[in-house]
Structure formats: C-alpha cells, structure tokens
Amino acid sequence: MAMDVYFFTGTGTDVGKTYCASRFAETSRAAGKRVGVYKPAASGCEIGSDGELIARDAEHLWESAGRPLTLHTVCPQRFKAAIAPPEAAKEQGDTIDEVAFFTDLQPWIELAPDVLIIEGAGGLFSPLSDSMLNVDFALQLRERLPEMKTVLVAANRLGVIHDCIACVHAANAAGLSLDRILLNAFATDDSAPCDESLHTNAPLVQRWTGCPVVEHAEGLVRE
C-alpha cells in the first residue's frame, strides 16, 4: 500500500499546528494505520534531566504516533532559545544542517508507515535556516515525495480569513499548492468563546482561497 505523506504547516506560530498533527496521528492510528512523524528542527526546547534538549512538540507527535523509532529520530536538530531555528542555533554555537533535513527523513521513508506526518517549524514563511524558509523545505519535499499533501493550519478566530488568503496567495506565488486548510478552533486571549466569526469563517475561507477547508483533523483521514 502506498504511503500517505502530509506536511503540516501554519499561517504563523502558535496556531495549533502540533495539536492538529498529533490529533491526525491519533485518528490515523485508531483507523488501524501505522504512523511516522518527523520535524526537521525545533527551537524553544527544554533541558531534560539527562542534559539533552527535549522538543515538546516532537514529543507530542511521537506519543500520538505510538512511539515509532526514537524521539531523537522525530526531531534530530534541537535548540534551546525560543526564536527562529537558525538564530537559536547560533546562540548555542551551532548551525542548521540543511542537508540533514532530508537525510534525517530517510529512516522514516525506510520505515514505510501507512501515514507519514512531517511538521514544519513555525509558519509557512518562517525561516528554517539562513537560506531556507519552511515553504522552500516543502517544495523540496514535494520534489522527493510528489504524493505529499500540504495542510495549512490556521487558528479559527476573527482575522483568519485574511491570514489564509494571504498565505495561499504567497504559497501559490512560491510554486506551492496547498491541499487543505485546517481551521483549528481553540480559545485563547485573542479568540474568546463569544467570537461570532467562528461559525462563518470556514465557508468564507474556502470561497476566497479555493482550497478545501476542514475543521477537525479527523476530516483528513482517508476512508
């Protein structure tokens, strides 16, 4: 059976990208599928009891996928400072290894899970290295994995219509087509439960972007 590959990215930081990718992993496993998860780099990592840096996002993905391979294999490049990965790397006297973005992916390709979830770092146009944005990483991934679907996660709150339209237009200009927009509904300081836009955003986002919209990660699971 062919491997289904999904690249999860976001309209920005803290829109629920890891939450949605983790829910998709859990739902896929519940459907009887073997799941692999990979994140090329992470910043804002914590120091564990053994002195190793722990990427909590990667940990959530790994747990949701049923702990395939090792946690280190999920996210090999980890940095402490909660800033863009290339700057976080510099702060600890390190550099981002762009080649490793793809060589570190190889164990997951060899594992050949039914579903492979790849999560970017930050928003679609956030820097992964000094010369590569997440969108560039996605384009290179699609060259290697042409079956890959790109899922744009956006926080379902007032203003999300603009965020999605802008991101879709920018992605198209860069040569990347988006396959799904996932509107993540959660309450934050910026999105109160009384936000009246929550019930009208999805159809308007789909109308203005032309991209299919789902409101739950479960909607991505292939029947």
GROMACS .gro file of C-alpha atoms in nm:
model
  223
    1MET     CA    1   0.000   0.000   0.000
    2ALA     CA    2   0.129   0.347  -0.086
    3MET     CA    3   0.245   0.575   0.194
    4ASP     CA    4   0.031   0.884   0.253
    5VAL     CA    5   0.256   1.184   0.325
    6TYR     CA    6   0.131   1.503   0.487
    7PHE     CA    7   0.324   1.824   0.551
    8PHE     CA    8   0.169   2.029   0.831
    9THR     CA    9   0.246   2.400   0.831
   10GLY     CA   10   0.073   2.707   0.970
   11THR     CA   11  -0.028   3.063   0.896
   12GLY     CA   12   0.203   3.155   1.184
   13THR     CA   13   0.333   3.040   1.520
   14ASP     CA   14   0.101   2.908   1.794
   15VAL     CA   15  -0.197   2.835   1.570
   16GLY     CA   16  -0.223   2.474   1.691
   17LYS     CA   17  -0.012   2.304   1.424
   18THR     CA   18   0.132   2.037   1.655
   19TYR     CA   19  -0.205   1.979   1.820
   20CYS     CA   20  -0.371   1.919   1.483
   21ALA     CA   21  -0.088   1.698   1.353
   22SER     CA   22  -0.099   1.496   1.676
   23ARG     CA   23  -0.476   1.454   1.655
   24PHE     CA   24  -0.438   1.339   1.296
   25ALA     CA   25  -0.176   1.086   1.407
   26GLU     CA   26  -0.407   0.955   1.680
   27THR     CA   27  -0.703   0.933   1.443
   28SER     CA   28  -0.496   0.753   1.180
   29ARG     CA   29  -0.376   0.501   1.439
   30ALA     CA   30  -0.734   0.447   1.555
   31ALA     CA   31  -0.817   0.362   1.193
   32GLY     CA   32  -0.555   0.086   1.205
   33LYS     CA   33  -0.277   0.271   1.025
   34ARG     CA   34   0.093   0.277   1.113
   35VAL     CA   35   0.212   0.634   1.157
   36GLY     CA   36   0.551   0.802   1.127
   37VAL     CA   37   0.626   1.157   1.242
   38TYR     CA   38   0.913   1.391   1.160
   39LYS     CA   39   1.006   1.751   1.241
   40PRO     CA   40   1.332   1.874   1.083
   41ALA     CA   41   1.421   2.128   1.352
   42ALA     CA   42   1.280   2.282   1.667
   43SER     CA   43   1.369   2.578   1.885
   44GLY     CA   44   1.244   2.666   2.232
   45CYS     CA   45   1.347   2.323   2.359
   46GLU     CA   46   1.376   2.233   2.727
   47ILE     CA   47   1.675   2.077   2.900
   48GLY     CA   48   1.590   1.728   3.024
   49SER     CA   49   1.719   1.556   3.337
   50ASP     CA   50   1.995   1.396   3.132
   51GLY     CA   51   2.105   1.732   2.993
   52GLU     CA   52   1.963   1.660   2.648
   53LEU     CA   53   1.734   1.911   2.479
   54ILE     CA   54   1.372   1.800   2.453
   55ALA     CA   55   1.142   1.933   2.181
   56ARG     CA   56   0.798   1.913   2.340
   57ASP     CA   57   0.622   1.941   2.003
   58ALA     CA   58   0.819   1.641   1.877
   59GLU     CA   59   0.740   1.454   2.198
   60HIS     CA   60   0.366   1.512   2.146
   61LEU     CA   61   0.390   1.390   1.787
   62TRP     CA   62   0.588   1.083   1.890
   63GLU     CA   63   0.344   0.986   2.166
   64SER     CA   64   0.045   1.038   1.936
   65ALA     CA   65   0.203   0.818   1.669
   66GLY     CA   66   0.260   0.534   1.916
   67ARG     CA   67   0.633   0.598   1.976
   68PRO     CA   68   0.774   0.476   1.642
   69LEU     CA   69   1.154   0.461   1.611
   70THR     CA   70   1.300   0.703   1.870
   71LEU     CA   71   1.220   1.052   1.996
   72HIS     CA   72   1.558   1.172   1.868
   73THR     CA   73   1.468   1.045   1.520
   74VAL     CA   74   1.150   1.254   1.525
   75CYS     CA   75   1.344   1.580   1.565
   76PRO     CA   76   1.723   1.549   1.540
   77GLN     CA   77   1.806   1.922   1.529
   78ARG     CA   78   1.701   2.086   1.857
   79PHE     CA   79   1.784   2.427   2.001
   80LYS     CA   80   1.714   2.598   2.332
   81ALA     CA   81   1.632   2.962   2.252
   82ALA     CA   82   1.267   3.028   2.164
   83ILE     CA   83   1.348   3.214   1.843
   84ALA     CA   84   1.377   3.116   1.477
   85PRO     CA   85   1.582   2.793   1.446
   86PRO     CA   86   1.881   2.944   1.260
   87GLU     CA   87   1.918   3.216   1.524
   88ALA     CA   88   1.863   2.969   1.808
   89ALA     CA   89   2.138   2.751   1.662
   90LYS     CA   90   2.379   3.045   1.653
   91GLU     CA   91   2.306   3.128   2.017
   92GLN     CA   92   2.441   2.789   2.121
   93GLY     CA   93   2.737   2.799   1.884
   94ASP     CA   94   2.577   2.566   1.632
   95THR     CA   95   2.448   2.585   1.277
   96ILE     CA   96   2.146   2.442   1.098
   97ASP     CA   97   2.233   2.147   0.875
   98GLU     CA   98   2.008   2.179   0.568
   99VAL     CA   99   2.132   1.855   0.413
  100ALA     CA  100   2.029   1.673   0.731
  101PHE     CA  101   1.671   1.791   0.684
  102PHE     CA  102   1.648   1.524   0.416
  103THR     CA  103   1.899   1.262   0.533
  104ASP     CA  104   1.728   1.259   0.874
  105LEU     CA  105   1.400   1.191   0.695
  106GLN     CA  106   1.536   0.871   0.541
  107PRO     CA  107   1.471   0.642   0.843
  108TRP     CA  108   1.104   0.732   0.819
  109ILE     CA  109   1.096   0.659   0.447
  110GLU     CA  110   1.259   0.323   0.513
  111LEU     CA  111   1.007   0.251   0.791
  112ALA     CA  112   0.736   0.289   0.524
  113PRO     CA  113   0.443   0.368   0.754
  114ASP     CA  114   0.093   0.396   0.613
  115VAL     CA  115   0.090   0.765   0.707
  116LEU     CA  116   0.395   0.991   0.737
  117ILE     CA  117   0.337   1.328   0.903
  118ILE     CA  118   0.604   1.595   0.859
  119GLU     CA  119   0.566   1.913   1.062
  120GLY     CA  120   0.744   2.236   0.981
  121ALA     CA  121   0.879   2.482   1.238
  122GLY     CA  122   0.667   2.795   1.276
  123GLY     CA  123   0.466   2.940   0.990
  124LEU     CA  124   0.497   2.858   0.621
  125PHE     CA  125   0.721   3.159   0.560
  126SER     CA  126   0.926   3.129   0.880
  127PRO     CA  127   1.299   3.060   0.835
  128LEU     CA  128   1.427   2.707   0.889
  129SER     CA  129   1.786   2.805   0.811
  130ASP     CA  130   1.980   3.107   0.687
  131SER     CA  131   1.881   3.027   0.329
  132MET     CA  132   1.562   2.821   0.357
  133LEU     CA  133   1.207   2.907   0.461
  134ASN     CA  134   0.952   2.642   0.551
  135VAL     CA  135   0.796   2.692   0.208
  136ASP     CA  136   1.132   2.609   0.045
  137PHE     CA  137   1.155   2.295   0.256
  138ALA     CA  138   0.802   2.198   0.148
  139LEU     CA  139   0.888   2.249  -0.219
  140GLN     CA  140   1.197   2.030  -0.189
  141LEU     CA  141   0.997   1.768  -0.002
  142ARG     CA  142   0.740   1.761  -0.281
  143GLU     CA  143   1.016   1.703  -0.537
  144ARG     CA  144   1.123   1.396  -0.340
  145LEU     CA  145   0.772   1.289  -0.236
  146PRO     CA  146   0.536   1.401  -0.514
  147GLU     CA  147   0.240   1.237  -0.341
  148MET     CA  148   0.279   1.472  -0.042
  149LYS     CA  149  -0.023   1.676   0.065
  150THR     CA  150   0.029   2.014   0.229
  151VAL     CA  151  -0.204   2.107   0.515
  152LEU     CA  152  -0.219   2.470   0.629
  153VAL     CA  153  -0.331   2.504   0.992
  154ALA     CA  154  -0.493   2.833   1.093
  155ALA     CA  155  -0.646   2.944   1.422
  156ASN     CA  156  -1.022   2.977   1.378
  157ARG     CA  157  -1.073   3.328   1.510
  158LEU     CA  158  -1.152   3.677   1.385
  159GLY     CA  159  -0.892   3.766   1.121
  160VAL     CA  160  -0.830   3.412   0.997
  161ILE     CA  161  -0.984   3.485   0.656
  162HIS     CA  162  -0.712   3.739   0.581
  163ASP     CA  163  -0.440   3.510   0.720
  164CYS     CA  164  -0.548   3.221   0.497
  165ILE     CA  165  -0.595   3.428   0.181
  166ALA     CA  166  -0.254   3.591   0.226
  167CYS     CA  167  -0.082   3.259   0.293
  168VAL     CA  168  -0.247   3.083  -0.002
  169HIS     CA  169  -0.155   3.366  -0.240
  170ALA     CA  170   0.204   3.370  -0.115
  171ALA     CA  171   0.230   2.991  -0.137
  172ASN     CA  172   0.097   2.992  -0.493
  173ALA     CA  173   0.346   3.264  -0.588
  174ALA     CA  174   0.625   3.046  -0.448
  175GLY     CA  175   0.502   2.749  -0.651
  176LEU     CA  176   0.346   2.551  -0.367
  177SER     CA  177  -0.017   2.443  -0.389
  178LEU     CA  178  -0.200   2.382  -0.062
  179ASP     CA  179  -0.422   2.075  -0.044
  180ARG     CA  180  -0.622   2.152   0.270
  181ILE     CA  181  -0.677   2.430   0.519
  182LEU     CA  182  -0.746   2.307   0.871
  183LEU     CA  183  -0.922   2.563   1.089
  184ASN     CA  184  -0.825   2.490   1.447
  185ALA     CA  185  -1.086   2.607   1.697
  186PHE     CA  186  -0.947   2.682   2.040
  187ALA     CA  187  -0.997   2.960   2.292
  188THR     CA  188  -0.705   3.194   2.357
  189ASP     CA  189  -0.673   3.550   2.479
  190ASP     CA  190  -0.731   3.655   2.117
  191SER     CA  191  -1.019   3.417   2.049
  192ALA     CA  192  -1.291   3.425   2.311
  193PRO     CA  193  -1.575   3.169   2.306
  194CYS     CA  194  -1.811   3.453   2.206
  195ASP     CA  195  -1.620   3.516   1.880
  196GLU     CA  196  -1.906   3.533   1.630
  197SER     CA  197  -1.675   3.464   1.335
  198LEU     CA  198  -1.617   3.103   1.443
  199HIS     CA  199  -1.929   2.985   1.261
  200THR     CA  200  -1.875   3.178   0.937
  201ASN     CA  201  -1.500   3.157   0.879
  202ALA     CA  202  -1.484   2.813   0.714
  203PRO     CA  203  -1.714   2.878   0.415
  204LEU     CA  204  -1.560   3.220   0.355
  205VAL     CA  205  -1.204   3.087   0.370
  206GLN     CA  206  -1.294   2.814   0.122
  207ARG     CA  207  -1.473   3.060  -0.107
  208TRP     CA  208  -1.188   3.312  -0.119
  209THR     CA  209  -0.896   3.068  -0.133
  210GLY     CA  210  -1.048   2.791  -0.344
  211CYS     CA  211  -0.884   2.545  -0.104
  212PRO     CA  212  -1.090   2.273   0.070
  213VAL     CA  213  -1.139   2.353   0.439
  214VAL     CA  214  -1.178   2.106   0.725
  215GLU     CA  215  -1.246   2.196   1.086
  216HIS     CA  216  -1.121   1.878   1.251
  217ALA     CA  217  -0.807   1.669   1.196
  218GLU     CA  218  -1.033   1.366   1.166
  219GLY     CA  219  -1.154   1.509   0.836
  220LEU     CA  220  -0.813   1.441   0.682
  221VAL     CA  221  -0.823   1.066   0.736
  222ARG     CA  222  -0.877   0.877   0.413
  223GLU     CA  223  -1.171   0.639   0.425
   0.00000   0.00000   0.00000
